[in-house]
Short mmCIF file of C-alpha atoms and ligand atoms in Angstrom, two decimals:
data_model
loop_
_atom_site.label_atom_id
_atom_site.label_comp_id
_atom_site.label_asym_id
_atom_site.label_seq_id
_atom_site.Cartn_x
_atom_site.Cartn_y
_atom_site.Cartn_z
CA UNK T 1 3.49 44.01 -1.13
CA UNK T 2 3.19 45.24 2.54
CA UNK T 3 0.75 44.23 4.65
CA UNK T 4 -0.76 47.33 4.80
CA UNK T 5 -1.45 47.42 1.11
CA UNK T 6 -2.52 44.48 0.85
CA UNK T 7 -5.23 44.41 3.80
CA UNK T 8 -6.60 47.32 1.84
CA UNK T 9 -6.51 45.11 -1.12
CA UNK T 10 -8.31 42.63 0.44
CA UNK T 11 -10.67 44.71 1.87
CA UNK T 12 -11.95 46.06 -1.73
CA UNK T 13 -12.44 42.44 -3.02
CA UNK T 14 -14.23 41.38 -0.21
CA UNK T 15 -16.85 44.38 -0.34
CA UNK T 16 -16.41 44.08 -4.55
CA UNK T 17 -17.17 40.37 -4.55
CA UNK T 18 -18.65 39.43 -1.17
CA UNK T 19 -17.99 35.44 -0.13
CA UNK T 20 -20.25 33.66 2.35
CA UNK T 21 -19.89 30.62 4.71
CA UNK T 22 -21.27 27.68 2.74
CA UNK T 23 -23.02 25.84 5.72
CA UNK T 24 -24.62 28.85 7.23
CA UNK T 25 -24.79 31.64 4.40
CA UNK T 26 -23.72 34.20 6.67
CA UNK T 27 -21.28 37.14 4.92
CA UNK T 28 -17.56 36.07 5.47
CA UNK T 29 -15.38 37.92 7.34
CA UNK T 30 -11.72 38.47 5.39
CA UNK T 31 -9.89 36.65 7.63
CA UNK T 32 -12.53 33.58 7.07
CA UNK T 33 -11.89 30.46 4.63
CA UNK T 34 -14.86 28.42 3.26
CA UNK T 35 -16.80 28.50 6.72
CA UNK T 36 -17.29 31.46 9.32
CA UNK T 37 -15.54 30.90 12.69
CA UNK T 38 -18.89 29.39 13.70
CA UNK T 39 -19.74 27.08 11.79
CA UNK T 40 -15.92 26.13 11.96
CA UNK T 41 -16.22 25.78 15.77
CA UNK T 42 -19.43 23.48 15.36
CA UNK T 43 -18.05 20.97 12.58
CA UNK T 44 -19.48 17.80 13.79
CA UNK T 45 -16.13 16.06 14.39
CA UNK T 46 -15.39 12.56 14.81
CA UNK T 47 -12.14 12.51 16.61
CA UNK T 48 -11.80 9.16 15.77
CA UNK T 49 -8.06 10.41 14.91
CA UNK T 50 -7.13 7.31 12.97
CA UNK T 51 -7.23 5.10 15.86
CA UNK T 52 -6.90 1.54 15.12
CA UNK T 53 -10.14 -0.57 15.70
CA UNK T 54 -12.63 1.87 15.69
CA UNK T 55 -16.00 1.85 14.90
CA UNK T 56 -15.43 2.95 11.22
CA UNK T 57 -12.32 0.80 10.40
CA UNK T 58 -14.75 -2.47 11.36
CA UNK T 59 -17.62 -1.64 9.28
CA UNK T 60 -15.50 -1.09 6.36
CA UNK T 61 -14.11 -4.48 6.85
CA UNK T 62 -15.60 -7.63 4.18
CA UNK T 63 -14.06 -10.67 3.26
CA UNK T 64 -11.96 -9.42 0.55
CA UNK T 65 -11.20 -5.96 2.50
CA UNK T 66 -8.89 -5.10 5.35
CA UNK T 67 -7.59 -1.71 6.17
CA UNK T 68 -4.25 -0.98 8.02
CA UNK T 69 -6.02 2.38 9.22
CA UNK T 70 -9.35 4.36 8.67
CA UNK T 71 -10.41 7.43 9.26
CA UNK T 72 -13.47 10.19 8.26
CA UNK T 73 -12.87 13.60 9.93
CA UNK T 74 -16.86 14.31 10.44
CA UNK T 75 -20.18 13.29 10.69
CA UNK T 76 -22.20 13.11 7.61
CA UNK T 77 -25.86 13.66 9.04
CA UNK T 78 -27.98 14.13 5.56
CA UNK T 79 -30.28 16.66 7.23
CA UNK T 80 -27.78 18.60 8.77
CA UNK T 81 -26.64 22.06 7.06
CA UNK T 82 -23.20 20.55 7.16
CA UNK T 83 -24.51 18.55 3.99
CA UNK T 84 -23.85 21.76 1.84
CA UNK T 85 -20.37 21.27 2.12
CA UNK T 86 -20.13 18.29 -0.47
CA UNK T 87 -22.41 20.19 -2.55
CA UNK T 88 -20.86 23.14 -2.92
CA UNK T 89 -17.81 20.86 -3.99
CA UNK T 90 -19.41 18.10 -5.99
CA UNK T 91 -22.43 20.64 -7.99
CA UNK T 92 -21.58 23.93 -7.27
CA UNK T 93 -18.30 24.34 -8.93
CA UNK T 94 -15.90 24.94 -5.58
CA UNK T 95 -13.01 22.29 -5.78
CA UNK T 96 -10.88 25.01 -3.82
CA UNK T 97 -13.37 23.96 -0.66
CA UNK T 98 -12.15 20.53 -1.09
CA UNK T 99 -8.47 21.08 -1.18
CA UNK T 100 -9.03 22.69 1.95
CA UNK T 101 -10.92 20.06 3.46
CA UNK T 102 -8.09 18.09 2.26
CA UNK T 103 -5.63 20.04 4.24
CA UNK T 104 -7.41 20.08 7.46
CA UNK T 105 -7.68 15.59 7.21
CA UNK T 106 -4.17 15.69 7.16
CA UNK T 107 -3.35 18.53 9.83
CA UNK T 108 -6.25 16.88 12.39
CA UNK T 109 -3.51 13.15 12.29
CA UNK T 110 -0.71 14.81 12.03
CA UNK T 111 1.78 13.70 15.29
CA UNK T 112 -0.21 10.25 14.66
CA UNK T 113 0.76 7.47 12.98
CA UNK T 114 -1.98 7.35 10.17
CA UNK T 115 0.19 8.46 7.09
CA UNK T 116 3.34 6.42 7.90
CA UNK T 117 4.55 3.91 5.47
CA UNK T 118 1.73 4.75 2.97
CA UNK T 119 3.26 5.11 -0.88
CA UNK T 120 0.46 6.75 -2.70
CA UNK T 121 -3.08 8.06 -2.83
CA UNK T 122 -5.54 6.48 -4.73
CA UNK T 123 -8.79 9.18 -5.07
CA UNK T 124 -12.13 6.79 -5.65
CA UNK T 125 -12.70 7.36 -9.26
CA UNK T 126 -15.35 8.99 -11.06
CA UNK T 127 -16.33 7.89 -14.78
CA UNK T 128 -15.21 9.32 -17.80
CA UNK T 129 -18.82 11.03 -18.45
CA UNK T 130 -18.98 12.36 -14.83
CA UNK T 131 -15.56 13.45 -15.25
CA UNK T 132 -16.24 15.66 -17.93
CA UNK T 133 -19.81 16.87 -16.60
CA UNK T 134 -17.86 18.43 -13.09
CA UNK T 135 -14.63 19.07 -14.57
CA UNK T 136 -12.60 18.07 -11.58
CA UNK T 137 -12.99 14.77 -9.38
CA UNK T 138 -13.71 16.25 -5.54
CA UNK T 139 -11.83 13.12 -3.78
CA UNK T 140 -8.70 13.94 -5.95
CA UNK T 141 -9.08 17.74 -4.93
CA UNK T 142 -9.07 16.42 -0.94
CA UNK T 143 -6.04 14.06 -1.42
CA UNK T 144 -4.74 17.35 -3.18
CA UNK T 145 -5.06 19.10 0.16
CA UNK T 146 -3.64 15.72 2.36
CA UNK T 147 -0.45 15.83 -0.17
CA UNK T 148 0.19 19.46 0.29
CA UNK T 149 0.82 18.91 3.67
CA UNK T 150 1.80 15.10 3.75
CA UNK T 151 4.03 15.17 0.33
CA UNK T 152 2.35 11.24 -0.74
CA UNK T 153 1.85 11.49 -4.02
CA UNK T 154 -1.46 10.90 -5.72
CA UNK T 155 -2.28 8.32 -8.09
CA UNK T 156 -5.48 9.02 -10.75
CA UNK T 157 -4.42 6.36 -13.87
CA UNK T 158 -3.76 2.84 -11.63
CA UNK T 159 -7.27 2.73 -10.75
CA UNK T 160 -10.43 3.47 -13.70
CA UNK T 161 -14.01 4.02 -13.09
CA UNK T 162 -16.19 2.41 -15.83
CA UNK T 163 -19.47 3.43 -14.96
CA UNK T 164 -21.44 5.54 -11.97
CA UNK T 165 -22.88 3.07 -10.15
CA UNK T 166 -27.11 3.34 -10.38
CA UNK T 167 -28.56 4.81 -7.29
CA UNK T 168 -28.48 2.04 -3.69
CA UNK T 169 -31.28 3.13 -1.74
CA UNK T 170 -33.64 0.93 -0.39
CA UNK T 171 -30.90 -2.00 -1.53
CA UNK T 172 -29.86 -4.68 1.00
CA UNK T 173 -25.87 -4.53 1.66
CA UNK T 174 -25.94 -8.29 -0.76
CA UNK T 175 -27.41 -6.13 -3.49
CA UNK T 176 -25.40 -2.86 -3.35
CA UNK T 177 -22.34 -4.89 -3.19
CA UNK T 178 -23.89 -6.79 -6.58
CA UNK T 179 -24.53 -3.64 -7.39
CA UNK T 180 -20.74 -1.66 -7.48
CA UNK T 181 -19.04 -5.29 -8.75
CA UNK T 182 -16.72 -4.38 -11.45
CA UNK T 183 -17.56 -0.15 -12.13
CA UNK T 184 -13.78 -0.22 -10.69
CA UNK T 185 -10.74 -1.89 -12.90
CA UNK T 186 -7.07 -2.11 -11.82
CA UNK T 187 -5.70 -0.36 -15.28
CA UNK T 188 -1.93 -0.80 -13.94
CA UNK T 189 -1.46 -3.57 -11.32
CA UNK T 190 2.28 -2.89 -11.67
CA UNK T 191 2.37 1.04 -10.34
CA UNK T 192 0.35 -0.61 -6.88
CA UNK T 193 2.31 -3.61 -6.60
CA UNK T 194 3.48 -4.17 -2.54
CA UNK T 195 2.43 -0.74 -1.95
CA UNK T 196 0.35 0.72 1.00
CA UNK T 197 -2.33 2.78 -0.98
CA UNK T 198 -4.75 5.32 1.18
CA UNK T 199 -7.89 5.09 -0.85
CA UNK T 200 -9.48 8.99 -0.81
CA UNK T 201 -13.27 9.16 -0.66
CA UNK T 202 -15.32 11.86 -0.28
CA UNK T 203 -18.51 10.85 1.95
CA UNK T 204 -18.84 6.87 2.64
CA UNK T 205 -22.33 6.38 2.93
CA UNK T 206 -23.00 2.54 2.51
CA UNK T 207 -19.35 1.96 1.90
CA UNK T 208 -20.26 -0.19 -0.84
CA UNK T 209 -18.45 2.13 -3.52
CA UNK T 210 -15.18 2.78 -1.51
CA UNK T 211 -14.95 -1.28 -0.83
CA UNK T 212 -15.49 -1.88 -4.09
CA UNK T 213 -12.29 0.50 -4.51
CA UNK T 214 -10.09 -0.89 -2.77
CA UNK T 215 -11.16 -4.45 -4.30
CA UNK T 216 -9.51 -3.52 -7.66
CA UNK T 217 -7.01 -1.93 -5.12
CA UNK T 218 -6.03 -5.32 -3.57
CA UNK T 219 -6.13 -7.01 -6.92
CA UNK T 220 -2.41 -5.83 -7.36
CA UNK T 221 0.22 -8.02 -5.77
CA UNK T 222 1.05 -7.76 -2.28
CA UNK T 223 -0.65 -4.70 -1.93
CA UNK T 224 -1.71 -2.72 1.49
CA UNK T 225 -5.09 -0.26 2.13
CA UNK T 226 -5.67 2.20 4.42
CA UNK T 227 -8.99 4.14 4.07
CA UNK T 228 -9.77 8.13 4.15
CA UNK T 229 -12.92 10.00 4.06
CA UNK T 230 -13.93 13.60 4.84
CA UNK T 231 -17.40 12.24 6.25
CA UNK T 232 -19.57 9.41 7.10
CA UNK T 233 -22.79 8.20 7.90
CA UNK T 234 -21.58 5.07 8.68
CA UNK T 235 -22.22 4.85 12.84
CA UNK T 236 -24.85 3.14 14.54
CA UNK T 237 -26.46 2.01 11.60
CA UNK T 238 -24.88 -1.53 11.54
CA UNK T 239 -23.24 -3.52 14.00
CA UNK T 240 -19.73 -2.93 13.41
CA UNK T 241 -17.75 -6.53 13.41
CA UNK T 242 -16.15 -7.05 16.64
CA UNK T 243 -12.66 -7.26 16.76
CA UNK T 244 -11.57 -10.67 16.96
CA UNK T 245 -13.34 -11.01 13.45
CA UNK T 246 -10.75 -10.00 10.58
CA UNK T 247 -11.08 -11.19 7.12
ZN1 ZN G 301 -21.44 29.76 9.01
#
């Protein structure tokens, strides 16, 4: 088709089926994905850029967990409008926003040295019941987006959810960890085995779930973790462990 044609094609869909930004609400433009230019410009970044050490890597740290890299690309600030992101891709039906999300993880390290050496993608889980309720898991749909530019392949059997884990506010971090201990099961320890595995999560909160990930991860033979999120609300709320401290 030439592009003349198909601007005007575009043009009739957009005034036949209008799209708006999903932070702001404002009427898309055609040229805009997802967000308007904005609300693109204002994305509360973290530019932590996957470098080792930082703030986020610490806190994910435990006794049983140790990433080779972390990384969240923004801010999750639960008041913000920015919130309506992850809902518009965990209730509202709009994987597509995640697999663009996913896209953008992976372009932002790109020229670092995040993705080298890792084998596979693990997405965090979601049970069988939760599965079937949303159709798609949204942490697959992001490592969807990281592998189209990446090429690491994704794996969704090695890893099984049993249950959701019950709601963790107003838990201490002793009692949400009590709290997540076995929802995850290594179903195939062999597919991990001495294999660095980038565990996908959507939004680490607590980072109770995602560590309880990668413990049924690391349950697998020789195996290595690095950790990915889209967002987090995971600074200044603890003191992250300094450095000399590694499990
Ligand atoms: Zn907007």
């Amino acid at each position: 088709m030439n592009i003349h044609l198909r601007h005007i094609g575009q043009s009739i869909l957009n005034t036949l089926f209008p799209r708006y930004c999903c932070v702001c609400g404002r009427r898309l433009l055609e040229s805009e994905q997802d967000l308007c230019l904005n609300c693109l410009f204002e994305l509360p970044m973290t530019n932590l850029h996957g470098k080792k050490g930082s703030t986020f890597e610490r806190i994910l740290w435990d006794d049983a967990v140790y990433t080779q890299h972390a990384n969240s690309m923004l801010y999750y600030r639960s008041k913000s409008n920015y919130c309506r992101i992850y809902f518009m891709f965990k209730y509202h039906n709009r994987p597509e926003i995640a697999v663009n999300f996913g896209r953008m993880m992976a372009q932002e390290l790109q020229g670092t040295d995040f993705f080298e050496g890792i084998d596979c993608m693990v997405p965090v889980p979601l049970s069988p019941q939760r599965m079937k309720q949303r159709g798609y898991n949204q942490s697959e749909r992001l490592a969807y987006g990281i592998s189209l530019i990446t090429g690491i392949p994704i794996d969704t059997t090695s890893v099984i959810r049993n249950v959701d884990n019950p709601t963790q506010t107003h838990m201490s971090v002793s009692e949400r960890r009590r709290n997540v201990q076995g929802i995850f099961e290594l179903a195939d320890a062999e597919a991990l085995q001495n294999k660095h595995v980038l565990i996908v999560d959507d939004v680490i909160t607590t980072g109770s779930t995602t560590r309880a990930c990668a413990r049924a991860v690391l349950k697998a033979e020789g195996t290595k973790i690095s950790i990915i999120s889209l967002g987090t609300s995971q600074f200044n709320k603890e003191k992250p462990k300094p450095f000399w401290i590694r499990p």
